[in-house]
Short mmCIF file of C-alpha atoms and ligand atoms in Angstrom, two decimals:
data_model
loop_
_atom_site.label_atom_id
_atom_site.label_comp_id
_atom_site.label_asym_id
_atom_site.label_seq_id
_atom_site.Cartn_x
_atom_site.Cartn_y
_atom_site.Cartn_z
CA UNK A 256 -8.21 -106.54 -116.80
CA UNK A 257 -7.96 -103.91 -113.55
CA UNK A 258 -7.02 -106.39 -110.63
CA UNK A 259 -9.57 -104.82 -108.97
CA UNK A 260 -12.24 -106.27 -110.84
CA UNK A 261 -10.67 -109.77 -111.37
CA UNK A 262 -11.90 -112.34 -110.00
CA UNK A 263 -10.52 -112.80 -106.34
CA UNK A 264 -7.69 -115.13 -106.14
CA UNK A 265 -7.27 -117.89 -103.15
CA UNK A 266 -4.98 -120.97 -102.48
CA UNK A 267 -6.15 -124.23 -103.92
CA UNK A 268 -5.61 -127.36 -101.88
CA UNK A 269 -6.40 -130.36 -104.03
CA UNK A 270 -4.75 -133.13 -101.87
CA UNK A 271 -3.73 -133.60 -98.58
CA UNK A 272 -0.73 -132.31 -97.42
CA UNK A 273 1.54 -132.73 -98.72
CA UNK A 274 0.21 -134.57 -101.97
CA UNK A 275 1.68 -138.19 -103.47
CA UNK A 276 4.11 -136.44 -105.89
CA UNK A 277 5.73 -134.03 -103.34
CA UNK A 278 5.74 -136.87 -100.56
CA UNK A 279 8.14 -138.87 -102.77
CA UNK A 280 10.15 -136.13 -103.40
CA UNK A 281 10.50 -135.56 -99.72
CA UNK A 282 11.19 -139.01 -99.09
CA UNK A 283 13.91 -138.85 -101.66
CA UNK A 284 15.27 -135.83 -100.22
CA UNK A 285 15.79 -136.89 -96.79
CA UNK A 286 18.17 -139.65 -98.01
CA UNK A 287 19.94 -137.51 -100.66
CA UNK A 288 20.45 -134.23 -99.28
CA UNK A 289 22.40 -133.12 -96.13
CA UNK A 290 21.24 -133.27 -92.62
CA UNK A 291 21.53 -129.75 -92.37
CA UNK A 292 17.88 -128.91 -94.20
CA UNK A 293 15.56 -128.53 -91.84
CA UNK A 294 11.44 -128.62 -94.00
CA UNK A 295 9.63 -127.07 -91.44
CA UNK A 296 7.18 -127.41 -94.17
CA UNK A 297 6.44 -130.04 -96.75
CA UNK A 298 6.14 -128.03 -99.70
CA UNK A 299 8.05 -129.02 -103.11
CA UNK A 300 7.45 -126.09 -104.97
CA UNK A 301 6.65 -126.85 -109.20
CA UNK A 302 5.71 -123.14 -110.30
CA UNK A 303 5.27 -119.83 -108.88
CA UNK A 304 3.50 -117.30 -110.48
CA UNK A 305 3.32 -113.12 -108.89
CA UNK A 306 2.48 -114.35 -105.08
CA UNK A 307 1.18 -117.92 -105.77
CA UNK A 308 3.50 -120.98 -105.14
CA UNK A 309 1.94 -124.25 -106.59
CA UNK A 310 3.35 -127.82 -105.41
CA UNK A 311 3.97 -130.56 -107.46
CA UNK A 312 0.67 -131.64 -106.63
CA UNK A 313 -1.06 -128.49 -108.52
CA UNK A 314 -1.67 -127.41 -104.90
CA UNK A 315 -1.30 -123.48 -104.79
CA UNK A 316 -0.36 -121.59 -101.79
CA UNK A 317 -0.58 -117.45 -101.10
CA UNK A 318 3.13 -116.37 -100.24
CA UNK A 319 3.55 -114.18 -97.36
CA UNK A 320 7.52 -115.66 -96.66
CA UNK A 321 8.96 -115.10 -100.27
CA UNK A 322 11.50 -118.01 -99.76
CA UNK A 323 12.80 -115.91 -97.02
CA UNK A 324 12.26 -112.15 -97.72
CA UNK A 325 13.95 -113.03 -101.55
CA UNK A 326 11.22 -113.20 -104.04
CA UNK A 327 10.74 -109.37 -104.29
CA UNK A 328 9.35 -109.32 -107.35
CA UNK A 329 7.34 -112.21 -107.35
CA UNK A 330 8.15 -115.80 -108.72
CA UNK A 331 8.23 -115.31 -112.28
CA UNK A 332 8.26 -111.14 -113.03
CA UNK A 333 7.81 -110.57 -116.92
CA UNK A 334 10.50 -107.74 -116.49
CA UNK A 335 13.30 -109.74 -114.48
CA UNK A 336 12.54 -112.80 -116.55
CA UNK A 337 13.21 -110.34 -119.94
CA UNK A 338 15.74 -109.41 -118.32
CA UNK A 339 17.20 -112.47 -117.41
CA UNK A 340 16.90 -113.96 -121.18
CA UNK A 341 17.98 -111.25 -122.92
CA UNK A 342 21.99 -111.36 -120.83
CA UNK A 343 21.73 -115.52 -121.12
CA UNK A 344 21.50 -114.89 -124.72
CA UNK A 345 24.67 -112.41 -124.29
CA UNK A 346 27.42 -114.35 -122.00
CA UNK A 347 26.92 -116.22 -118.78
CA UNK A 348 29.71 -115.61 -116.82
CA UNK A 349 32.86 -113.51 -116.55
CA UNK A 350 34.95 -113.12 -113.33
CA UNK A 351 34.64 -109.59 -112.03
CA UNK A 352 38.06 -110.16 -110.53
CA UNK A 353 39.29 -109.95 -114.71
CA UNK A 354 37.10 -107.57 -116.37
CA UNK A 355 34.57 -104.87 -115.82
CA UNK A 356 31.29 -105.56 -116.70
CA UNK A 357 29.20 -102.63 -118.48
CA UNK A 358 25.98 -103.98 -116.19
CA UNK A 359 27.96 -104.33 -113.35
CA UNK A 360 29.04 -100.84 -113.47
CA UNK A 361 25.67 -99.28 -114.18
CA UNK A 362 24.41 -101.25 -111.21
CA UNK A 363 26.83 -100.47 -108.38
CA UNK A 364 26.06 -96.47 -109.73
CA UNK A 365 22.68 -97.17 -109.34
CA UNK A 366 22.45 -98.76 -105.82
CA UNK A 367 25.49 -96.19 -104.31
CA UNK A 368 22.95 -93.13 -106.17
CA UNK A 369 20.57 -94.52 -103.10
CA UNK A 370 23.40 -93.62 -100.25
CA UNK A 371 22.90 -90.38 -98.78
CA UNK A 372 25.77 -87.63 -98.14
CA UNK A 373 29.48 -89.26 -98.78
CA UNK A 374 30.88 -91.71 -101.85
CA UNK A 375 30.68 -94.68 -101.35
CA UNK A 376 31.91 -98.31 -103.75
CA UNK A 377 30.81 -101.29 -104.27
CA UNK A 378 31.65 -105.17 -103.35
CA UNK A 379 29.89 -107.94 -105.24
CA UNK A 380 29.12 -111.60 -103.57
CA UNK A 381 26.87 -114.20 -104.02
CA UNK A 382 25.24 -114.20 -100.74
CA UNK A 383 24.33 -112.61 -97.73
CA UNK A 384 27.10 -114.16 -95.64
CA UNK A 385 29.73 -113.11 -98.36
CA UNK A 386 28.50 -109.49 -98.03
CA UNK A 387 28.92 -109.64 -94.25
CA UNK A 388 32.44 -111.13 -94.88
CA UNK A 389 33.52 -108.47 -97.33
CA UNK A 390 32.36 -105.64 -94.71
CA UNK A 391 34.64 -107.53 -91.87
CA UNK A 392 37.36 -107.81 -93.81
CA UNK A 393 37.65 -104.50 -94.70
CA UNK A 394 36.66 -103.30 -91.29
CA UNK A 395 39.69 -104.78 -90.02
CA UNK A 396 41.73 -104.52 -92.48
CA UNK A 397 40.96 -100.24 -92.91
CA UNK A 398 41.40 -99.62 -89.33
CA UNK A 399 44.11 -102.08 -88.28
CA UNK A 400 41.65 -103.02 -85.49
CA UNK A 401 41.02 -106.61 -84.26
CA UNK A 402 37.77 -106.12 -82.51
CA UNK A 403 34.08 -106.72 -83.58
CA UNK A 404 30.72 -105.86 -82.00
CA UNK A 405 27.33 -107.36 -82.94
CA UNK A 406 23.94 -108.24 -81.21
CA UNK A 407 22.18 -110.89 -79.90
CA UNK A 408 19.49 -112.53 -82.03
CA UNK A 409 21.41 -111.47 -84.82
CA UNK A 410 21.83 -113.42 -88.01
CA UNK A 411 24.20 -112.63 -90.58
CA UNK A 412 25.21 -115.91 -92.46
CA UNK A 413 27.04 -119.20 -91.58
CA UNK A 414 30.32 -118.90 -92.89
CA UNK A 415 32.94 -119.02 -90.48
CA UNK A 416 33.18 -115.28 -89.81
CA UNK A 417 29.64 -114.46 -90.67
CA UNK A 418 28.37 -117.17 -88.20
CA UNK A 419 31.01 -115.75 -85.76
CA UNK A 420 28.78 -112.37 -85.66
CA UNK A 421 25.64 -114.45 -85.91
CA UNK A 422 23.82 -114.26 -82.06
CA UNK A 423 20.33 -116.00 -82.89
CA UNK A 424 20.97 -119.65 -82.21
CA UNK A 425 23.33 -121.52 -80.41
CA UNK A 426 22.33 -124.20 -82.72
CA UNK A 427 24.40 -122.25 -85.75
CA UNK A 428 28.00 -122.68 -83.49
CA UNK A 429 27.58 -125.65 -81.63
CA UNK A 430 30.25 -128.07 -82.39
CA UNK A 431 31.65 -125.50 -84.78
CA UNK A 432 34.37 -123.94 -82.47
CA UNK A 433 36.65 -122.32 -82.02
CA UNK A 434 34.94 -119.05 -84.50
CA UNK A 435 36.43 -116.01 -85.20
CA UNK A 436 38.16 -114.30 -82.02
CA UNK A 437 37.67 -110.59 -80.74
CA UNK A 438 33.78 -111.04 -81.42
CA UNK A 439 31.58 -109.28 -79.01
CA UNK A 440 27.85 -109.67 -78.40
CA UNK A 441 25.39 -107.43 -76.98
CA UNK A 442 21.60 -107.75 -76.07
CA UNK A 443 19.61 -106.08 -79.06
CA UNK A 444 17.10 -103.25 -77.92
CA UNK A 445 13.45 -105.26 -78.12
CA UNK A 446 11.04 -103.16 -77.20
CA UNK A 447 8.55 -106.74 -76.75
CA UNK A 448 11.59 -107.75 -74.18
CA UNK A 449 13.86 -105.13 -73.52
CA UNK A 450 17.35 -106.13 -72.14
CA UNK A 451 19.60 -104.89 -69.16
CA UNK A 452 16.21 -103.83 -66.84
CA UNK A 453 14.98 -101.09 -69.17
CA UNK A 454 11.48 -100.42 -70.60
CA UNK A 455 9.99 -100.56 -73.85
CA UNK A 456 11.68 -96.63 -74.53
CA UNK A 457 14.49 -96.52 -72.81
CA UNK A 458 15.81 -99.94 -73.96
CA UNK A 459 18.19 -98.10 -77.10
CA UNK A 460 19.49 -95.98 -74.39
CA UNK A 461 20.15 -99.09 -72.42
CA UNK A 462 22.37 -100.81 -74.80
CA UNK A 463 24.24 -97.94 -75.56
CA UNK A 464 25.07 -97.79 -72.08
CA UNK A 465 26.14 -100.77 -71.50
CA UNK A 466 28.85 -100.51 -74.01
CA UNK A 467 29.84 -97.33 -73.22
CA UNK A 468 29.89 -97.60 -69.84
CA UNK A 469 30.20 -101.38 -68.90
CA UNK A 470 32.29 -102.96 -71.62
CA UNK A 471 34.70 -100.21 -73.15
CA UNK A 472 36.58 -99.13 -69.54
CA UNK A 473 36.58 -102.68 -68.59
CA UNK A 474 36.84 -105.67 -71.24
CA UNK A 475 36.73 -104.03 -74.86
CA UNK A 476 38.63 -101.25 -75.30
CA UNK A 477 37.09 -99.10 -77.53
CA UNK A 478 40.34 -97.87 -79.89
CA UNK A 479 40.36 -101.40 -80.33
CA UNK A 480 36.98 -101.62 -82.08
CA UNK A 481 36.81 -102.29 -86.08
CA UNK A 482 32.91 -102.08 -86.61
CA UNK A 483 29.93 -102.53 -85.18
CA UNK A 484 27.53 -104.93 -87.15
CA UNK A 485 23.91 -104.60 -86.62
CA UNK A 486 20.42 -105.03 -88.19
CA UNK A 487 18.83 -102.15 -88.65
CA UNK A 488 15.69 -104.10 -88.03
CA UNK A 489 15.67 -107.87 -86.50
CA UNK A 490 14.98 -110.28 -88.81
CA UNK A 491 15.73 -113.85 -87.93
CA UNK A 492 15.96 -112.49 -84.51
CA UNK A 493 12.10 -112.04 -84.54
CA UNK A 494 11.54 -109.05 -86.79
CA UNK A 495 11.85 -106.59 -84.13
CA UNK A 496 11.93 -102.83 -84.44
CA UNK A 497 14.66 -100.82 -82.43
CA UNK A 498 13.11 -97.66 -80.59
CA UNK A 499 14.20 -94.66 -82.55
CA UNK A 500 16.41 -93.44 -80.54
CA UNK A 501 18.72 -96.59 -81.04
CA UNK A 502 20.86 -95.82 -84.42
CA UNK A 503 20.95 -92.28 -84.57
CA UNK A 504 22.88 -93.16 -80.54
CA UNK A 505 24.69 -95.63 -82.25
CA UNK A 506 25.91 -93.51 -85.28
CA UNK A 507 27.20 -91.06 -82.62
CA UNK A 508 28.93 -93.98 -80.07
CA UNK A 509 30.42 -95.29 -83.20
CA UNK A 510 31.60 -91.55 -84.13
CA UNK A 511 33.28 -90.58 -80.70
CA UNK A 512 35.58 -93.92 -80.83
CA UNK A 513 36.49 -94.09 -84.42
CA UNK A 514 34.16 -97.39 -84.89
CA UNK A 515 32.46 -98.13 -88.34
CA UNK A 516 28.90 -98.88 -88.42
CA UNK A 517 28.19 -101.75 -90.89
CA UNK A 518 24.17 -101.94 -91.56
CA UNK A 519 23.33 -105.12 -92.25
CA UNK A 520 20.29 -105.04 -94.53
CA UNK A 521 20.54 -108.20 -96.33
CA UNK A 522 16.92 -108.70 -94.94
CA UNK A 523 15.63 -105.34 -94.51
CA UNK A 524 16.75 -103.43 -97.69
CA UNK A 525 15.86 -103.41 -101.61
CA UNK A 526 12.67 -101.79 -100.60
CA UNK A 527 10.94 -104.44 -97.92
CA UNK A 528 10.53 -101.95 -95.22
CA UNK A 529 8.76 -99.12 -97.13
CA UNK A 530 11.94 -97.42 -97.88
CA UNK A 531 15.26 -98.92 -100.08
CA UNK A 532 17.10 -99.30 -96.73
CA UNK A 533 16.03 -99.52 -93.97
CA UNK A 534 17.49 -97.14 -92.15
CA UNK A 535 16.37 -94.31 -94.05
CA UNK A 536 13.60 -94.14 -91.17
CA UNK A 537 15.87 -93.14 -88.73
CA UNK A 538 18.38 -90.71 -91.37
CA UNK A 539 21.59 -92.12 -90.60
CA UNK A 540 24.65 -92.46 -92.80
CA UNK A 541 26.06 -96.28 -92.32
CA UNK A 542 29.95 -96.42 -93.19
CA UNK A 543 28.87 -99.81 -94.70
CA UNK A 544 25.59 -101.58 -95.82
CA UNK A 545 25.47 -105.54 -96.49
CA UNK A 546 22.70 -106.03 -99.37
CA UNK A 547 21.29 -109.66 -100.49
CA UNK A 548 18.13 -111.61 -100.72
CA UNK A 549 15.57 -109.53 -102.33
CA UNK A 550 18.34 -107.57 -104.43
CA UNK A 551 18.14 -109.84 -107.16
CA UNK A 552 14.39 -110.88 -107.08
CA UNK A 553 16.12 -114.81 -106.33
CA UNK A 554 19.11 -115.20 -108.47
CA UNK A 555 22.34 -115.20 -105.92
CA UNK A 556 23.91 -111.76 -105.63
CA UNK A 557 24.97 -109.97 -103.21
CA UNK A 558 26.56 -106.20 -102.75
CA UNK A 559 28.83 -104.55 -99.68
CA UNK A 560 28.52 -101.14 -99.67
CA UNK A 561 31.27 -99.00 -98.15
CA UNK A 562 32.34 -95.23 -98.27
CA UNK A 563 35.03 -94.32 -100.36
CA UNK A 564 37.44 -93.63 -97.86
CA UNK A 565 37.46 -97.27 -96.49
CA UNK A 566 37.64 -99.03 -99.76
CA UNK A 567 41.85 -98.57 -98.65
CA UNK A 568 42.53 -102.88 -99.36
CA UNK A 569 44.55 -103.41 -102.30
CA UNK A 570 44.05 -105.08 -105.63
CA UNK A 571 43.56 -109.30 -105.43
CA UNK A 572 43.35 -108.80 -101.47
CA UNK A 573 39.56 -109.81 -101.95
CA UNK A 574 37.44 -111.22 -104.55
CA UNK A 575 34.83 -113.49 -105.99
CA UNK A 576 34.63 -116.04 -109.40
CA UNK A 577 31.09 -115.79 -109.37
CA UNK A 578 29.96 -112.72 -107.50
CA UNK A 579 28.51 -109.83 -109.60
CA UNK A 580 27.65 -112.67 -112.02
CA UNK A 581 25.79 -111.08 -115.15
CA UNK A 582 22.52 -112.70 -114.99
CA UNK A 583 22.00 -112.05 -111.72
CA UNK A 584 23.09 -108.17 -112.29
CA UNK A 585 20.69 -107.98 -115.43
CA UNK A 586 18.05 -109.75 -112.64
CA UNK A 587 19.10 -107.08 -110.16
CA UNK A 588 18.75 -104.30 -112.76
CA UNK A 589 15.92 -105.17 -113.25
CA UNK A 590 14.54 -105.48 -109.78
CA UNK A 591 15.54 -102.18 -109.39
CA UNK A 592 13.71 -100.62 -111.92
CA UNK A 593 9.94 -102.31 -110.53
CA UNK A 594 11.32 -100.60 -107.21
CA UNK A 595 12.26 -97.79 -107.91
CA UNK A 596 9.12 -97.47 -110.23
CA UNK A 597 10.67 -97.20 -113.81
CA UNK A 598 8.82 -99.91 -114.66
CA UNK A 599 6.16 -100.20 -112.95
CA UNK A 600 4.32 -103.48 -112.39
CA UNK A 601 1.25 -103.85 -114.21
CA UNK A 602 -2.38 -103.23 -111.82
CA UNK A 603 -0.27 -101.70 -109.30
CA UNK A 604 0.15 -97.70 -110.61
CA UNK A 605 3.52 -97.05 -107.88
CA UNK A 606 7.02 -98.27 -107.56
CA UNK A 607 7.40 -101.23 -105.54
CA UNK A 608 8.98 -99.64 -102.55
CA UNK A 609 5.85 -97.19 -102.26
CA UNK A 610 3.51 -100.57 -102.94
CA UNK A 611 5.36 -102.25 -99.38
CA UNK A 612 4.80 -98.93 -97.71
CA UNK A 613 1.04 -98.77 -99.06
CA UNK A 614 0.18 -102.10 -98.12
CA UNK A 615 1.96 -102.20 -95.46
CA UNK A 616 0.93 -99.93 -93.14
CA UNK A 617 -2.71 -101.20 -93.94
CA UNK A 618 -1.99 -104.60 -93.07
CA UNK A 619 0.12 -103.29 -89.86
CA UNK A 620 -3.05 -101.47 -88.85
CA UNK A 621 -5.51 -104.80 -89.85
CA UNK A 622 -2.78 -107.05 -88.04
CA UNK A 623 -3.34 -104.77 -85.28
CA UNK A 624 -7.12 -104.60 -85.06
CA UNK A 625 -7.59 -108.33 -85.12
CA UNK A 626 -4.81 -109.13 -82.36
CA UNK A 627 -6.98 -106.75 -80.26
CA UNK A 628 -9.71 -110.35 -80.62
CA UNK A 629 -7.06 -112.92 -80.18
CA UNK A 630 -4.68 -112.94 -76.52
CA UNK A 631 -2.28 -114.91 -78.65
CA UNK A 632 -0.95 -112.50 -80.07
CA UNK A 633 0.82 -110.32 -77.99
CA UNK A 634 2.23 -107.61 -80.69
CA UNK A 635 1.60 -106.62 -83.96
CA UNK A 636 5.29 -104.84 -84.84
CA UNK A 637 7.05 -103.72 -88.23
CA UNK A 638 7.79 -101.02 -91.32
CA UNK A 639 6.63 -101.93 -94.79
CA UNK A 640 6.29 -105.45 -95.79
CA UNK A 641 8.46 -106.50 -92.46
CA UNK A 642 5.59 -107.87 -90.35
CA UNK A 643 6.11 -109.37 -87.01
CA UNK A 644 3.40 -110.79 -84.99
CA UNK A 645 4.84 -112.23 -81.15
CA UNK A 646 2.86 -115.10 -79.86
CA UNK A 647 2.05 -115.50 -76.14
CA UNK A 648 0.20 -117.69 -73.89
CA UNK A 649 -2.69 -116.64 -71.64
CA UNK A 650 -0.65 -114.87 -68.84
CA UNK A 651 1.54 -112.78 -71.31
CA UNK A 652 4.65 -115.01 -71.47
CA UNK A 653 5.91 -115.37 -74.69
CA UNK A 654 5.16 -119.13 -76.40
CA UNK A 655 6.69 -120.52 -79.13
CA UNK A 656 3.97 -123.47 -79.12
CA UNK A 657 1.08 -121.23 -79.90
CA UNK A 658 3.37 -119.55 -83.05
CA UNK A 659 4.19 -122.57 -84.27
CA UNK A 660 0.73 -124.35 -84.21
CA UNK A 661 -0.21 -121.10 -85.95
CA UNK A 662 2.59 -121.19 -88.69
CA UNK A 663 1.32 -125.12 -89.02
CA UNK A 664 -2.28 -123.89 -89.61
CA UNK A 665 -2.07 -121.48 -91.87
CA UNK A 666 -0.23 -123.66 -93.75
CA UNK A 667 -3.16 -126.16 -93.83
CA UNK A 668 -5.52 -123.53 -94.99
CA UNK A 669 -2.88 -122.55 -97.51
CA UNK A 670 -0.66 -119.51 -96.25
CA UNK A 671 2.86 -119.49 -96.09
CA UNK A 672 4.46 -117.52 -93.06
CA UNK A 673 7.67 -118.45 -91.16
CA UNK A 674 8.71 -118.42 -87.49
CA UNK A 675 11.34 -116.67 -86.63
CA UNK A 676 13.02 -115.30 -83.09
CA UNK A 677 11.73 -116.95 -79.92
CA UNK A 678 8.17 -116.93 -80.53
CA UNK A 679 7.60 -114.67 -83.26
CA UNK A 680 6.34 -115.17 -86.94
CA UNK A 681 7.36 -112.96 -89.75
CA UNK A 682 5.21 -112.01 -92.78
CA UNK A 683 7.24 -110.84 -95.68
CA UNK A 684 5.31 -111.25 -99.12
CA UNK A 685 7.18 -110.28 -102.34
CA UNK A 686 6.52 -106.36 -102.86
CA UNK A 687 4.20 -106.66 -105.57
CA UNK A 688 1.48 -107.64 -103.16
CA UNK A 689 -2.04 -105.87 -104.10
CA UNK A 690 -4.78 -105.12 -101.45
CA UNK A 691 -6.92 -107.84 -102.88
CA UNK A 692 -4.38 -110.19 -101.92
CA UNK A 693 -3.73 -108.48 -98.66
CA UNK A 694 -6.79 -109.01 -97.90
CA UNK A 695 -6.98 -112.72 -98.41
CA UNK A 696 -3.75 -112.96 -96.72
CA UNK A 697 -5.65 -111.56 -93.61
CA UNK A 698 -8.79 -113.52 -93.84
CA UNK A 699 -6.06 -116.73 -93.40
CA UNK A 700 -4.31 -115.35 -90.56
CA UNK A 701 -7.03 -114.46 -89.13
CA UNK A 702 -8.56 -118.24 -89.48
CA UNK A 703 -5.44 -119.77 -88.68
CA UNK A 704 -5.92 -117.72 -84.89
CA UNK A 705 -9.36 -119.20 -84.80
CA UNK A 706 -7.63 -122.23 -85.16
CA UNK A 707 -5.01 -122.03 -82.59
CA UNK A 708 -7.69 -120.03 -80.27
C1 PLP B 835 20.33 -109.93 -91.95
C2 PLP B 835 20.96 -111.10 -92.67
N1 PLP B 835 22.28 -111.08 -92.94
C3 PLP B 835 22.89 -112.09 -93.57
C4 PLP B 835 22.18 -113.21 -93.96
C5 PLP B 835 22.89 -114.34 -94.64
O1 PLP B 835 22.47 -114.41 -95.96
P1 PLP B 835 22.77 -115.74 -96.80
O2 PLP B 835 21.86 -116.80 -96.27
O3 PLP B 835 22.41 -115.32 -98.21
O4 PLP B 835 24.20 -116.05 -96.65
C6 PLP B 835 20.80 -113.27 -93.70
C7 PLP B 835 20.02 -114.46 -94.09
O5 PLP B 835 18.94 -114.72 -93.60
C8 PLP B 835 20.17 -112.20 -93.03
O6 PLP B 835 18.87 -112.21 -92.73
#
C-alpha cells in the first residue's frame, strides 16, 4: 500500500510512564550499570520498527532523536538487516590491521568517490571519538606540529584526546585532568549568541579575527598549528549553523599558515543535513573529515578521511582489532546505497539524502511558522534533518527550563527529541522520515508548546 493512503500512524501510550516492565529494568539498571549513564528519559526500548520505538511495555513512541542522530535508516531497514545476515553468515570478524577486506575496500572507494577535488584514504574505527583520534594523530604526526585548535561547545568524543578537543561541558573534564596539552579553544560563531561583540553576520568574521589577530602574534604561534578541528554544524553544542562566510574564511586562515582543517561530521554527515557532508553547502575541500553515527545505520563504525598526501604515518603506527569490522561495513554498505538512492526505500520514490532535504526544509519552514505563535521559542535554525529549536523565556533570554519541560512533554505525549547546547533541543529523525510522519511529528511539538505555554 502507497503510504499515502495508509492509515496515519501515531505513538501508542498504553501505561504510564514509564510502564511496570521498563520500571524494573530501570531499577535494575541503576544498581548494575555505571554512574556515568545519565536516562534523561525512562524509555527501555523492546523493538523499533522504520521511525517507531516501542518499550517493553508495548508503548510506541515517534523518533525524532534516532538514538542520537544514528538510526539513519530506521530501526530495523529490510536492506541493512539483508545486509547484515547475509556477511554474519560469511565471517564475523577479521582484524583490518592483518588482511584486506573485499567490503572494506569497496566501501572506503565509495565514501572517498563523495570527496571533491584531491585523493584522499581511509581510516576505520569504531566510534566517533576514535575517528577524531585518528585525525589528531595524524595531524601531528604529518606536520611535526604540537598545536591544536577547536571550538567551544564542541563535542567530539570522551577519550582522552577526543575529550581534550571537546568544549561543550565542563562536566566531560572535570576531575579528568591533566588532558592533552597544546589544545586551544575558541568561541564558535552562533549566530543565536554571537561571541567576541559581533552580530548575527559578522560573527564568522569575528572568530577568524580573533585568531588571526589576537592569538597567533601573541600566545599560539601559528607555524606551530597541526589542525584545526571543527563542526561544520554544532551539534551537541546546540545544533547551530555557522554564517556562511565562516568555513570558506576558515579554509583560507588554515591555507595561509600551513594548518589542516579536520571536519568533524560524525553528527552532521552520511546525509543528515540534506547533503552527504555537510559542508558541501558551503564548497570547501576539508584536508580531513571524521565520519560515525549514522554511517552504519547503528552498528559501531567509524571512518577518518584524509587526503592522500597526509596519510605520511607508517605501517603498525595506528590501528584498530575491531574497526572496519565486516558486519558493520556490509551495514554501512548498505546504508549507503538507501542514501545515495540505489536502493531506494520503499513509499519514499528518492534517495535518502534528497528525502532529509525534502522534508526538511518543510518542517524548517512549519517549525518556523508555529514559533511565530509560541515566545518560547526563540529560533527555528538548521539544514536537512538537523533541526534546532532555542528556547527562551518571556524577555528573550535564553532558558534551559522552558526546553527541558518541553523535551519532558513531548515525551508524555509520545515524541522523542533531545536537548542539547544551553537551551536548545535538536530534532534529528532517521532519514527515511515521510511527510505523513512529519506531520505528526509537528502536531506533537506543537502540543508539547501548548503545554509548556
Ligand atoms: C560531532 C561529534 N564528534 C564526535 C562524537 C563522538 O562520537 P562517539 O560517541 O561515537 O565516540 C560525537 C558524538 O556525539 C559527535 O557528535
Amino acid at each position: 500500500m502507497n503510504p499515502a493512503q495508509a492509515p496515519v500512524r501515531r505513538p501508542e501510550l498504553r501505561t504510564a510512564l514509564p510502564g511496570p516492565r521498563s520500571a524494573e529494568v530501570l531499577r535494575r539498571d541503576r544498581a548494575a550499570l555505571a554512574t556515568c549513564y545519565t536516562r534523561p528519559f525512562p524509555l527501555v526500548p523492546d523493538r523499533g520498527q522504520g521511525v517507531w520505538l516501542s518499550d517493553l511495555d508495548g508503548n510506541t513512541f515517534l523518533d525524532f532523536m534516532a538514538g542520537i542522530a544514528v538510526s539513519t535508516t530506521g530501526y530495523h531497514h529490510p536492506h541493512v538487516a539483508a545486509a547484515i545476515a547475509d556477511q554474519v553468515g560469511r565471517f564475523l570478524h577479521i582484524c583490518l590491521t592483518d588482511y584486506a577486506q573485499e567490503g572494506t575496500t569497496q566501501l572506503a572507494e565509495r565514501l572517498l568517490a563523495h570527496l571533491p577535488g584531491d585523493r584522499y584514504r581511509a581510516f576505520f574505527g569504531n566510534s566517533g571519538a576514535e575517528a577524531v583520534e585518528a585525525a589528531i594523530k595524524l595531524a601531528r604526526h604529518h606536520t611535526g606540529r604540537p598545536y591544536l585548535i577547536s571550538t567551544l561547545g564542541s563535542f567530539h568524543g570522551r577519550t582522552y584526546g577526543a575529550v581534550s578537543l571537546t568544549g561543550s561541558k565542563a562536566n566531560y573534564r572535570r576531575g579528568f585532568g591533566p588532558l592533552l596539552s597544546g589544545v586551544v579553544h575558541v568561541p564558535y560563531p552562533n549566530p543565536f549568541r554571537p561571541p567576541l561583540g559581533s552580530n548575527p553576520e559578522s560573527c564568522g568574521r569575528a572568530v577568524l579575527d580573533y585568531l588571526e589577530r589576537e592569538l597567533f602574534p601573541t600566545v599560539l604561534p601559528p607555524d606551530e598549528v597541526a589542525a584545526i578541528l571543527v563542526e561544520p554544524m554544532q551539534g551537541e553544542g546546540g545544533y547551530i549553523v555557522p554564517p556562511s562566510d565562516f568555513l570558506p574564511g576558515l579554509r583560507a586562515l588554515c591555507d595561509r599558515y600551513g594548518i589542516l582543517l579536520i571536519l568533524d561530521e560524525v553528527q552532521t554527515g552520511m546525509g543528515r543535513s540534506g547533503k552527504m557532508f555537510a559542508f558541501e553547502h558551503d564548497q570547501i575541500q576539508p584536508d580531513m573529515v571524521t565520519l560515525a553515527k549514522g554511517i552504519a545505520s547503528g552498528l559501531p563504525l567509524s571512518a577518518m578521511l584524509a587526503r592522500e598526501r597526509l596519510m605520511t604515518w607508517p605501517e603498525g603506527s595506528h590501528g584498530s582489532t575491531f574497526g572496519g569490522n565486516p558486519v558493520a561495513v556490509a551495514a554501512a554498505s548498505a546504508t549507503l546505497d538507501l542514501l545515495e538512492g540505489g536502493a531506494l526505500h520503499p513509499g519514499l520514490g528518492t534517495s535518502l539524502i534528497d528525502n532529509a532535504r525534502i522534508q526538511g526544509e518543510w518542517m524548517l519552514a512549519e517549525l518556523r511558522r508555529l514559533a511565530a505563535d509560541f515566545p518560547a521559542v526563540g529560533q527555528v535554525r538548521g539544514r536537512g534533518l538537523f533541526l534546532g529549536i532555542e528556547f527562551v523565556s518571556a524577555d528573550g533570554a535564553e532558558d534551559p527550563a522552558v526546553r527541558d519541560r518541553f523535551a519532558e512533554a513531548a515525551f508524555r505525549l509520545g515524541l522523542l527529541t533531545l536537548p542539547c547546547g544551553y537551551s536548545s533541543l535538536r530534532i534529528s529523525p532517521p532519514l527515511i522520515l515521510n511527510r505523513q510522519e512529519a506531520e505528526v511529528g509537528l502536531e506533537l511539538i506543537a502540543a508539547a508548546l501548548r503545554a509548556v505555554s
